[in-house]
Amino acid sequence: MSKLKLHWQMLIAIVAAVIVGLWSGTDSAFWGVSLYDIFDFIGTLFLNALKMIIVPLVMSSIIVGVAGLGNNDNLGRLSTKTLSFYMLTSMLSITVGLILVNLLMPGVIDGEAAGSRLNLSSPDAVSEQLARVEGRGAGDITGVFLRMVPPNIVKAASDGQMLGLIFFSLLFGVFMTRITKVYSQTMLNFWFGVYETMMAVTLFIMKFAPIGVFGLVAKTVAATGFDAFEPLLIFFITVVLALAVHVFVSLSAILWVAGVNPLQHYRAMLPALLTAFSTASSSGTLPVTIECVEKNAGVSNRTSSFVLPLGATINMDGTALYECVAAMFIAQAYGLDLSLATQFTIVLVALLTSIGVAGIPAASLVAITVILGVIGLPLEGIGMLLVTDRILDMLRTSVNVFSDSCGAVVIARSEGEDGVLARNA
Ligand code: ASP
């Protein structure tokens, strides 16, 4: 087993987890211990291990990366490129979602709004779910800026407020190079050491990825099974199709134009994509994303340390697409005839909220309540989404991570980095 490449081990673990999860359900027990609890334990342990290294990894990688950028011009240029790339791909993904949801009309069955058939779930279930995801971001755009400058960096780090951590690390990296040479050199050596150590720890944790992934996926499948998806099949298909078009057409075309071979890039990113799929958390996947982008895709630490942590926080193509399709679906199910202006509002709010959404499981649900509120639909509609949310979360998180990695290679190439996967190589 250990001779097999990591992504194969993870794939086998996922298939095995689906089979075992379907077979066990939530009630089976092994020597009196619930299998579901065992899956939960294994999965949570793996996810905790990944989360454990995020703060030191993000801090050290940004500080080392920014210090290596040299002057402010480089930093300014890199920020402009990164933000433009992320806005462009998010807009593209929302557009794909909007077109498909208008074509396939998942909220309308046999010419009738599907609301009554779909038996909108009870407000209790919805508020329970929302209470669980409360405080996971999404809010308004001023909130994003306030989180960027947290009053207490230690608390921001412990709360998983990545934007604050990123901003602080950027400042640290910039000013670290401006102090007296002896001190700045000591600082640089120290942070470089932290960074290298954290990468080594990531590699070590990833050795356990097949087991962790097994636990996470088996738990999900055991809890949901597949039956519940049936009534929502068209909605499910619309989202999956739109995500696939975004990855295999839009993002692949961008890679191609930038001179990167999309097939090679998929292969390079496979461990990160599978981790994103099983954890449904792009923040949790960040250590693996950095590892794959640097080691497999050949992007320098200087670029990846800037582009990837920022991407894991603000660039969520899959999430933006999902928010748009879900809000349109609910509107259709309620029999609402959506004007172009309303659709435009949905697009805009989906774009803005996807920036604020945290890279953790089910975070989109909060953003969708914001959209529903803006267009005046009852929040109860969210209940329909709960059934398919986890599986779609796994898929959209993989797309979020993939888009970040595309940003890293495209920007690395535009910076003239030679080592990046080239189309003609
Ligand atoms: N789970 C997603 C992520 O971590 C966010 C979401 O769409 O809920 O990227």
Tab-separated table of C-alpha atoms and ligand atoms in Angstrom:
chain	number	residue	atom	x	y	z
A	1	MET	CA	0.000	0.000	0.000
A	2	SER	CA	2.732	2.430	0.946
A	3	LYS	CA	4.281	2.050	-2.543
A	4	LEU	CA	1.108	3.397	-4.143
A	5	LYS	CA	1.127	7.145	-4.818
A	6	LEU	CA	-0.651	9.181	-2.179
A	7	HIS	CA	-3.543	10.246	-4.415
A	8	TRP	CA	-4.261	6.615	-5.337
A	9	GLN	CA	-4.288	5.669	-1.692
A	10	MET	CA	-6.724	8.514	-1.037
A	11	LEU	CA	-8.966	7.534	-3.951
A	12	ILE	CA	-9.129	3.940	-2.756
A	13	ALA	CA	-9.912	5.213	0.747
A	14	ILE	CA	-12.786	7.331	-0.606
A	15	VAL	CA	-14.321	4.421	-2.555
A	16	ALA	CA	-13.950	2.123	0.460
A	17	ALA	CA	-15.477	4.805	2.704
A	18	VAL	CA	-18.546	5.121	0.448
A	19	ILE	CA	-19.096	1.355	0.526
A	20	VAL	CA	-18.511	1.009	4.270
A	21	GLY	CA	-20.542	4.128	5.067
A	22	LEU	CA	-23.526	2.946	3.008
A	23	TRP	CA	-23.358	-0.484	4.604
A	24	SER	CA	-22.947	0.709	8.190
A	25	GLY	CA	-25.381	3.631	8.366
A	26	THR	CA	-25.427	5.410	11.729
A	27	ASP	CA	-26.561	2.455	13.852
A	28	SER	CA	-23.957	-0.292	13.320
A	29	ALA	CA	-21.622	-1.062	16.151
A	30	PHE	CA	-18.358	-2.911	16.489
A	31	TRP	CA	-17.810	-4.552	19.881
A	32	GLY	CA	-20.329	-2.166	21.334
A	33	VAL	CA	-18.697	0.963	19.902
A	34	SER	CA	-20.711	2.811	17.235
A	35	LEU	CA	-18.959	2.683	13.857
A	36	TYR	CA	-20.218	6.180	13.150
A	37	ASP	CA	-18.372	7.434	16.238
A	38	ILE	CA	-15.207	5.704	15.068
A	39	PHE	CA	-15.432	7.381	11.627
A	40	ASP	CA	-16.120	10.684	13.333
A	41	PHE	CA	-13.104	10.264	15.620
A	42	ILE	CA	-10.686	9.364	12.803
A	43	GLY	CA	-11.928	12.166	10.532
A	44	THR	CA	-11.865	14.802	13.254
A	45	LEU	CA	-8.359	13.791	14.314
A	46	PHE	CA	-7.070	14.224	10.757
A	47	LEU	CA	-8.853	17.536	10.276
A	48	ASN	CA	-7.545	18.791	13.620
A	49	ALA	CA	-3.998	17.858	12.599
A	50	LEU	CA	-4.338	19.934	9.431
A	51	LYS	CA	-5.897	22.855	11.273
A	52	MET	CA	-3.218	22.670	13.962
A	53	ILE	CA	-0.495	23.744	11.553
A	54	ILE	CA	-2.410	26.464	9.719
A	55	VAL	CA	-1.432	29.442	11.905
A	56	PRO	CA	2.348	28.865	11.936
A	57	LEU	CA	2.324	27.748	8.296
A	58	VAL	CA	0.379	30.749	6.997
A	59	MET	CA	2.368	33.210	9.080
A	60	SER	CA	5.779	31.836	8.175
A	61	SER	CA	4.983	31.318	4.495
A	62	ILE	CA	3.648	34.858	4.051
A	63	ILE	CA	6.456	36.464	6.042
A	64	VAL	CA	9.163	34.571	4.153
A	65	GLY	CA	7.395	35.186	0.826
A	66	VAL	CA	6.884	38.918	1.336
A	67	ALA	CA	10.387	39.432	2.672
A	68	GLY	CA	11.638	37.716	-0.483
A	69	LEU	CA	9.641	40.062	-2.724
A	70	GLY	CA	12.101	42.827	-2.047
A	71	ASN	CA	10.488	46.172	-2.685
A	72	ASN	CA	6.970	47.564	-2.499
A	73	ASP	CA	6.542	47.645	-6.294
A	74	ASN	CA	6.771	43.857	-6.433
A	75	LEU	CA	4.224	43.518	-3.655
A	76	GLY	CA	1.853	46.011	-5.322
A	77	ARG	CA	2.111	44.262	-8.675
A	78	LEU	CA	1.520	40.837	-7.173
A	79	SER	CA	-1.514	42.042	-5.194
A	80	THR	CA	-3.100	43.662	-8.254
A	81	LYS	CA	-2.580	40.533	-10.352
A	82	THR	CA	-3.877	38.224	-7.623
A	83	LEU	CA	-7.000	40.230	-6.846
A	84	SER	CA	-7.828	40.729	-10.549
A	85	PHE	CA	-7.406	37.010	-11.236
A	86	TYR	CA	-9.642	36.052	-8.336
A	87	MET	CA	-12.383	38.538	-9.283
A	88	LEU	CA	-12.293	37.385	-12.897
A	89	THR	CA	-12.598	33.675	-12.126
A	90	SER	CA	-15.325	34.204	-9.522
A	91	MET	CA	-17.365	36.253	-12.016
A	92	LEU	CA	-16.842	33.577	-14.662
A	93	SER	CA	-18.019	30.828	-12.338
A	94	ILE	CA	-21.141	32.745	-11.284
A	95	THR	CA	-21.966	33.396	-14.937
A	96	VAL	CA	-21.713	29.686	-15.756
A	97	GLY	CA	-23.986	28.882	-12.808
A	98	LEU	CA	-26.510	31.544	-13.813
A	99	ILE	CA	-26.701	30.311	-17.403
A	100	LEU	CA	-27.171	26.678	-16.399
A	101	VAL	CA	-29.754	27.387	-13.706
A	102	ASN	CA	-31.773	29.385	-16.260
A	103	LEU	CA	-31.491	26.595	-18.830
A	104	LEU	CA	-32.194	23.608	-16.582
A	105	MET	CA	-34.701	25.348	-14.255
A	106	PRO	CA	-34.272	22.894	-11.338
A	107	GLY	CA	-36.912	24.706	-9.277
A	108	VAL	CA	-39.642	24.019	-11.830
A	109	ILE	CA	-40.997	20.481	-12.299
A	110	ASP	CA	-43.471	19.780	-15.123
A	111	GLY	CA	-44.011	23.477	-15.627
A	112	GLU	CA	-44.910	24.089	-11.980
A	113	ALA	CA	-42.924	25.664	-9.174
A	114	ALA	CA	-41.507	22.773	-7.184
A	115	GLY	CA	-41.877	24.307	-3.711
A	116	SER	CA	-44.870	22.249	-2.603
A	117	ARG	CA	-43.469	18.987	-3.953
A	118	LEU	CA	-40.162	19.529	-2.297
A	119	ASN	CA	-41.880	19.829	1.013
A	120	LEU	CA	-39.847	22.752	2.283
A	121	SER	CA	-38.288	21.582	5.497
A	122	SER	CA	-39.432	22.829	8.881
A	123	PRO	CA	-38.142	26.195	10.076
A	124	ASP	CA	-36.781	24.444	13.173
A	125	ALA	CA	-34.358	22.316	11.186
A	126	VAL	CA	-33.247	25.391	9.299
A	127	SER	CA	-32.618	27.547	12.349
A	128	GLU	CA	-30.771	24.672	13.986
A	129	GLN	CA	-28.449	24.384	10.999
A	130	LEU	CA	-27.997	28.127	10.780
A	131	ALA	CA	-27.146	28.339	14.465
A	132	ARG	CA	-24.368	25.858	13.798
A	133	VAL	CA	-22.861	27.887	11.024
A	134	GLU	CA	-23.467	31.287	12.583
A	135	GLY	CA	-20.464	33.549	12.815
A	136	ARG	CA	-18.770	31.872	9.890
A	137	GLY	CA	-18.519	35.072	7.960
A	138	ALA	CA	-20.410	36.090	4.846
A	139	GLY	CA	-21.741	39.343	6.344
A	140	ASP	CA	-21.323	42.706	4.786
A	141	ILE	CA	-18.325	44.082	3.005
A	142	THR	CA	-17.330	46.462	5.836
A	143	GLY	CA	-17.129	43.378	8.042
A	144	VAL	CA	-14.428	42.045	5.729
A	145	PHE	CA	-12.281	45.131	6.355
A	146	LEU	CA	-12.868	45.011	10.092
A	147	ARG	CA	-11.723	41.391	10.157
A	148	MET	CA	-8.676	42.389	8.155
A	149	VAL	CA	-7.466	44.620	10.994
A	150	PRO	CA	-8.285	42.659	14.146
A	151	PRO	CA	-7.772	44.339	17.518
A	152	ASN	CA	-6.012	41.238	18.866
A	153	ILE	CA	-3.888	39.145	16.526
A	154	VAL	CA	-3.608	36.218	18.941
A	155	LYS	CA	-7.376	36.032	19.288
A	156	ALA	CA	-7.829	36.387	15.519
A	157	ALA	CA	-5.460	33.460	15.022
A	158	SER	CA	-7.197	31.331	17.625
A	159	ASP	CA	-10.609	32.139	16.115
A	160	GLY	CA	-9.361	31.101	12.677
A	161	GLN	CA	-9.837	34.649	11.318
A	162	MET	CA	-7.481	34.222	8.405
A	163	LEU	CA	-7.841	37.705	6.927
A	164	GLY	CA	-6.465	39.301	10.096
A	165	LEU	CA	-3.611	36.844	10.215
A	166	ILE	CA	-2.747	37.427	6.560
A	167	PHE	CA	-2.766	41.199	6.927
A	168	PHE	CA	-0.621	41.083	10.075
A	169	SER	CA	1.861	38.698	8.433
A	170	LEU	CA	2.069	40.944	5.364
A	171	LEU	CA	2.917	43.939	7.551
A	172	PHE	CA	5.406	41.854	9.508
A	173	GLY	CA	7.125	40.643	6.324
A	174	VAL	CA	7.332	44.126	4.819
A	175	PHE	CA	8.712	45.840	7.907
A	176	MET	CA	10.972	43.000	8.931
A	177	THR	CA	13.202	43.796	5.969
A	178	ARG	CA	13.449	47.462	6.890
A	179	ILE	CA	15.044	47.117	10.305
A	180	THR	CA	18.758	46.952	11.096
A	181	LYS	CA	20.467	44.278	9.013
A	182	VAL	CA	21.588	42.004	11.883
A	183	TYR	CA	18.062	41.810	13.260
A	184	SER	CA	16.332	41.415	9.925
A	185	GLN	CA	18.717	38.603	8.982
A	186	THR	CA	18.037	36.823	12.288
A	187	MET	CA	14.310	37.238	11.743
A	188	LEU	CA	14.528	35.910	8.205
A	189	ASN	CA	16.505	32.847	9.310
A	190	PHE	CA	14.037	32.192	12.083
A	191	TRP	CA	10.910	32.423	9.904
A	192	PHE	CA	12.529	30.427	7.150
A	193	GLY	CA	13.251	27.705	9.681
A	194	VAL	CA	9.639	27.772	10.906
A	195	TYR	CA	8.394	27.557	7.328
A	196	GLU	CA	10.598	24.601	6.392
A	197	THR	CA	9.630	22.795	9.591
A	198	MET	CA	5.914	23.329	8.963
A	199	MET	CA	6.240	21.950	5.440
A	200	ALA	CA	7.943	18.856	6.861
A	201	VAL	CA	5.132	18.467	9.410
A	202	THR	CA	2.568	18.768	6.574
A	203	LEU	CA	4.274	15.938	4.716
A	204	PHE	CA	4.158	13.838	7.848
A	205	ILE	CA	0.448	14.507	8.447
A	206	MET	CA	-0.342	13.700	4.817
A	207	LYS	CA	0.994	10.186	5.349
A	208	PHE	CA	-2.175	9.642	7.373
A	209	ALA	CA	-4.421	11.265	4.754
A	210	PRO	CA	-5.896	7.999	3.396
A	211	ILE	CA	-7.058	6.999	6.891
A	212	GLY	CA	-8.331	10.485	7.704
A	213	VAL	CA	-10.151	10.775	4.395
A	214	PHE	CA	-11.728	7.381	4.970
A	215	GLY	CA	-13.129	8.558	8.317
A	216	LEU	CA	-14.465	11.834	6.952
A	217	VAL	CA	-16.169	10.339	3.903
A	218	ALA	CA	-17.526	7.246	5.683
A	219	LYS	CA	-19.086	9.498	8.324
A	220	THR	CA	-20.820	11.658	5.720
A	221	VAL	CA	-22.130	8.722	3.709
A	222	ALA	CA	-23.244	6.861	6.843
A	223	ALA	CA	-25.243	9.879	7.963
A	224	THR	CA	-26.884	10.874	4.672
A	225	GLY	CA	-26.963	7.819	2.399
A	226	PHE	CA	-28.107	8.575	-1.132
A	227	ASP	CA	-31.905	8.219	-1.003
A	228	ALA	CA	-32.541	11.722	0.184
A	229	PHE	CA	-31.045	13.194	-2.962
A	230	GLU	CA	-33.716	12.013	-5.345
A	231	PRO	CA	-36.171	14.918	-5.259
A	232	LEU	CA	-33.321	17.351	-5.632
A	233	LEU	CA	-31.675	15.542	-8.480
A	234	ILE	CA	-31.992	18.289	-11.070
A	235	PHE	CA	-30.669	20.893	-8.659
A	236	PHE	CA	-27.797	18.576	-7.822
A	237	ILE	CA	-27.049	17.962	-11.497
A	238	THR	CA	-27.189	21.681	-12.282
A	239	VAL	CA	-24.603	22.487	-9.611
A	240	VAL	CA	-22.316	19.583	-10.545
A	241	LEU	CA	-22.532	20.420	-14.240
A	242	ALA	CA	-21.826	24.092	-13.656
A	243	LEU	CA	-18.841	23.281	-11.414
A	244	ALA	CA	-17.522	20.874	-14.064
A	245	VAL	CA	-17.889	23.460	-16.848
A	246	HIS	CA	-16.059	25.998	-14.717
A	247	VAL	CA	-13.149	23.651	-14.004
A	248	PHE	CA	-12.861	21.834	-17.317
A	249	VAL	CA	-13.739	24.711	-19.644
A	250	SER	CA	-13.211	28.135	-18.055
A	251	LEU	CA	-10.273	27.472	-15.727
A	252	SER	CA	-8.644	24.992	-18.100
A	253	ALA	CA	-8.849	27.547	-20.914
A	254	ILE	CA	-7.204	30.134	-18.664
A	255	LEU	CA	-4.436	27.639	-17.830
A	256	TRP	CA	-3.974	26.839	-21.505
A	257	VAL	CA	-3.747	30.489	-22.494
A	258	ALA	CA	-1.204	31.045	-19.722
A	259	GLY	CA	0.876	28.231	-21.244
A	260	VAL	CA	0.138	25.583	-18.601
A	261	ASN	CA	-0.945	22.067	-19.518
A	262	PRO	CA	-4.307	21.594	-17.710
A	263	LEU	CA	-3.915	17.795	-17.521
A	264	GLN	CA	-0.546	18.066	-15.843
A	265	HIS	CA	-1.957	20.626	-13.480
A	266	TYR	CA	-4.883	18.378	-12.460
A	267	ARG	CA	-2.401	15.628	-11.737
A	268	ALA	CA	-0.150	17.925	-9.729
A	269	MET	CA	-3.074	19.102	-7.609
A	270	LEU	CA	-4.769	15.753	-7.050
A	271	PRO	CA	-3.795	15.273	-3.363
A	272	ALA	CA	-5.040	18.793	-2.567
A	273	LEU	CA	-8.282	18.270	-4.516
A	274	LEU	CA	-8.975	15.001	-2.722
A	275	THR	CA	-8.212	16.589	0.649
A	276	ALA	CA	-10.577	19.461	-0.176
A	277	PHE	CA	-13.212	16.950	-1.253
A	278	SER	CA	-13.060	14.989	1.967
A	279	THR	CA	-12.646	17.877	4.415
A	280	ALA	CA	-15.028	20.366	2.716
A	281	SER	CA	-12.733	23.060	4.042
A	282	SER	CA	-10.448	25.109	1.838
A	283	SER	CA	-8.709	26.592	4.893
A	284	GLY	CA	-8.067	23.110	6.261
A	285	THR	CA	-6.675	22.078	2.872
A	286	LEU	CA	-4.279	25.038	2.639
A	287	PRO	CA	-1.150	23.195	3.844
A	288	VAL	CA	-1.691	20.520	1.186
A	289	THR	CA	-2.472	23.119	-1.497
A	290	ILE	CA	0.817	24.915	-0.767
A	291	GLU	CA	2.691	21.628	-0.806
A	292	CYS	CA	1.243	20.554	-4.192
A	293	VAL	CA	1.617	23.956	-5.847
A	294	GLU	CA	5.264	24.247	-4.796
A	295	LYS	CA	6.475	20.661	-5.048
A	296	ASN	CA	4.364	19.319	-7.941
A	297	ALA	CA	3.546	22.406	-9.986
A	298	GLY	CA	6.911	24.094	-9.446
A	299	VAL	CA	5.677	27.494	-8.234
A	300	SER	CA	8.128	29.455	-6.079
A	301	ASN	CA	7.408	30.024	-2.406
A	302	ARG	CA	7.554	33.765	-3.099
A	303	THR	CA	4.412	33.541	-5.275
A	304	SER	CA	2.524	30.698	-3.620
A	305	SER	CA	2.902	32.090	-0.110
A	306	PHE	CA	1.163	35.243	-1.199
A	307	VAL	CA	-1.432	33.931	-3.654
A	308	LEU	CA	-2.622	30.778	-1.852
A	309	PRO	CA	-3.434	31.925	1.713
A	310	LEU	CA	-5.243	34.919	0.214
A	311	GLY	CA	-7.064	32.615	-2.218
A	312	ALA	CA	-8.134	30.214	0.532
A	313	THR	CA	-9.715	33.176	2.261
A	314	ILE	CA	-11.252	35.349	-0.453
A	315	ASN	CA	-11.358	33.335	-3.674
A	316	MET	CA	-14.215	30.859	-3.727
A	317	ASP	CA	-15.404	30.159	-7.252
A	318	GLY	CA	-17.289	27.010	-6.316
A	319	THR	CA	-18.980	28.743	-3.412
A	320	ALA	CA	-19.974	31.806	-5.468
A	321	LEU	CA	-21.410	29.551	-8.175
A	322	TYR	CA	-23.282	27.461	-5.636
A	323	GLU	CA	-24.746	30.498	-3.885
A	324	CYS	CA	-26.045	31.837	-7.168
A	325	VAL	CA	-27.560	28.537	-8.346
A	326	ALA	CA	-29.061	27.827	-4.909
A	327	ALA	CA	-30.684	31.248	-4.590
A	328	MET	CA	-32.090	30.989	-8.129
A	329	PHE	CA	-33.330	27.466	-7.396
A	330	ILE	CA	-35.185	28.597	-4.281
A	331	ALA	CA	-36.663	31.548	-6.155
A	332	GLN	CA	-37.843	29.222	-8.945
A	333	ALA	CA	-39.281	26.768	-6.431
A	334	TYR	CA	-41.337	29.585	-4.902
A	335	GLY	CA	-42.633	30.407	-8.367
A	336	LEU	CA	-40.907	33.770	-8.529
A	337	ASP	CA	-40.364	35.257	-11.945
A	338	LEU	CA	-36.935	36.785	-11.682
A	339	SER	CA	-36.226	39.952	-13.616
A	340	LEU	CA	-32.797	40.615	-15.029
A	341	ALA	CA	-32.236	43.258	-12.376
A	342	THR	CA	-32.947	40.729	-9.595
A	343	GLN	CA	-30.647	38.181	-11.204
A	344	PHE	CA	-27.960	40.817	-11.393
A	345	THR	CA	-28.446	41.509	-7.678
A	346	ILE	CA	-28.027	37.798	-6.952
A	347	VAL	CA	-24.798	37.724	-8.960
A	348	LEU	CA	-23.418	40.743	-7.161
A	349	VAL	CA	-24.321	39.553	-3.676
A	350	ALA	CA	-22.988	36.055	-4.481
A	351	LEU	CA	-19.679	37.595	-5.549
A	352	LEU	CA	-19.374	39.815	-2.480
A	353	THR	CA	-20.447	37.203	0.044
A	354	SER	CA	-18.185	34.548	-1.448
A	355	ILE	CA	-15.298	36.856	-0.531
A	356	GLY	CA	-16.446	37.009	3.077
A	357	VAL	CA	-17.348	33.332	3.492
A	358	ALA	CA	-14.918	31.361	5.641
A	359	GLY	CA	-13.202	28.315	4.130
A	360	ILE	CA	-14.969	25.838	6.394
A	361	PRO	CA	-17.751	23.298	5.883
A	362	ALA	CA	-21.269	24.581	5.161
A	363	ALA	CA	-20.197	28.220	5.315
A	364	SER	CA	-22.151	29.023	2.116
A	365	LEU	CA	-25.452	28.496	3.866
A	366	VAL	CA	-25.041	31.739	5.775
A	367	ALA	CA	-24.247	33.605	2.573
A	368	ILE	CA	-27.356	32.202	0.929
A	369	THR	CA	-29.499	33.587	3.754
A	370	VAL	CA	-27.999	36.986	2.967
A	371	ILE	CA	-28.969	36.648	-0.708
A	372	LEU	CA	-32.469	35.450	0.118
A	373	GLY	CA	-32.863	38.385	2.487
A	374	VAL	CA	-31.733	40.838	-0.179
A	375	ILE	CA	-34.208	39.575	-2.784
A	376	GLY	CA	-36.955	39.158	-0.179
A	377	LEU	CA	-37.450	35.390	-0.135
A	378	PRO	CA	-38.325	33.427	3.019
A	379	LEU	CA	-35.287	31.813	4.645
A	380	GLU	CA	-37.239	28.603	4.981
A	381	GLY	CA	-36.174	27.756	1.413
A	382	ILE	CA	-32.707	26.931	2.725
A	383	GLY	CA	-34.185	23.793	4.266
A	384	MET	CA	-34.297	22.188	0.819
A	385	LEU	CA	-30.590	22.685	0.423
A	386	LEU	CA	-29.597	20.876	3.597
A	387	VAL	CA	-30.211	17.480	2.034
A	388	THR	CA	-27.589	17.790	-0.664
A	389	ASP	CA	-25.402	20.374	1.010
A	390	ARG	CA	-22.597	18.170	2.271
A	391	ILE	CA	-21.830	16.424	-1.005
A	392	LEU	CA	-22.069	19.671	-2.946
A	393	ASP	CA	-19.897	21.303	-0.282
A	394	MET	CA	-17.206	18.693	-0.919
A	395	LEU	CA	-17.342	19.409	-4.642
A	396	ARG	CA	-17.449	23.199	-4.430
A	397	THR	CA	-14.560	23.210	-1.945
A	398	SER	CA	-12.445	21.239	-4.441
A	399	VAL	CA	-13.298	23.856	-7.059
A	400	ASN	CA	-12.376	26.655	-4.621
A	401	VAL	CA	-8.988	25.053	-4.036
A	402	PHE	CA	-8.442	24.316	-7.720
A	403	SER	CA	-9.108	27.921	-8.645
A	404	ASP	CA	-6.582	29.134	-6.044
A	405	SER	CA	-3.988	26.778	-7.490
A	406	CYS	CA	-4.701	28.073	-11.016
A	407	GLY	CA	-4.123	31.586	-9.675
A	408	ALA	CA	-0.751	30.500	-8.301
A	409	VAL	CA	0.534	28.925	-11.530
A	410	VAL	CA	-0.834	31.628	-13.839
A	411	ILE	CA	0.654	34.400	-11.719
A	412	ALA	CA	3.936	32.491	-11.335
A	413	ARG	CA	4.204	32.243	-15.116
A	414	SER	CA	3.400	35.894	-15.573
A	415	GLU	CA	6.257	36.620	-13.147
A	416	GLY	CA	8.560	34.658	-15.443
A	417	GLU	CA	9.088	31.622	-13.209
A	418	ASP	CA	10.684	28.838	-15.245
A	419	GLY	CA	9.953	25.828	-13.071
A	420	VAL	CA	6.147	25.949	-13.568
A	421	LEU	CA	4.439	23.172	-15.575
A	422	ALA	CA	4.715	24.364	-19.155
A	423	ARG	CA	2.375	23.299	-21.955
A	424	ASN	CA	5.188	22.416	-24.323
A	425	ALA	CA	7.478	20.785	-21.798
B	1	ASP	N1	-16.755	24.666	2.413
B	1	ASP	C1	-16.374	25.725	1.540
B	1	ASP	C2	-14.883	25.938	1.637
B	1	ASP	O1	-14.268	25.675	2.638
B	1	ASP	C3	-17.111	26.993	1.811
B	1	ASP	C4	-18.565	26.782	1.454
B	1	ASP	O2	-18.907	26.964	0.286
B	1	ASP	O3	-19.366	26.415	2.312
B	1	ASP	O4	-14.261	26.372	0.703
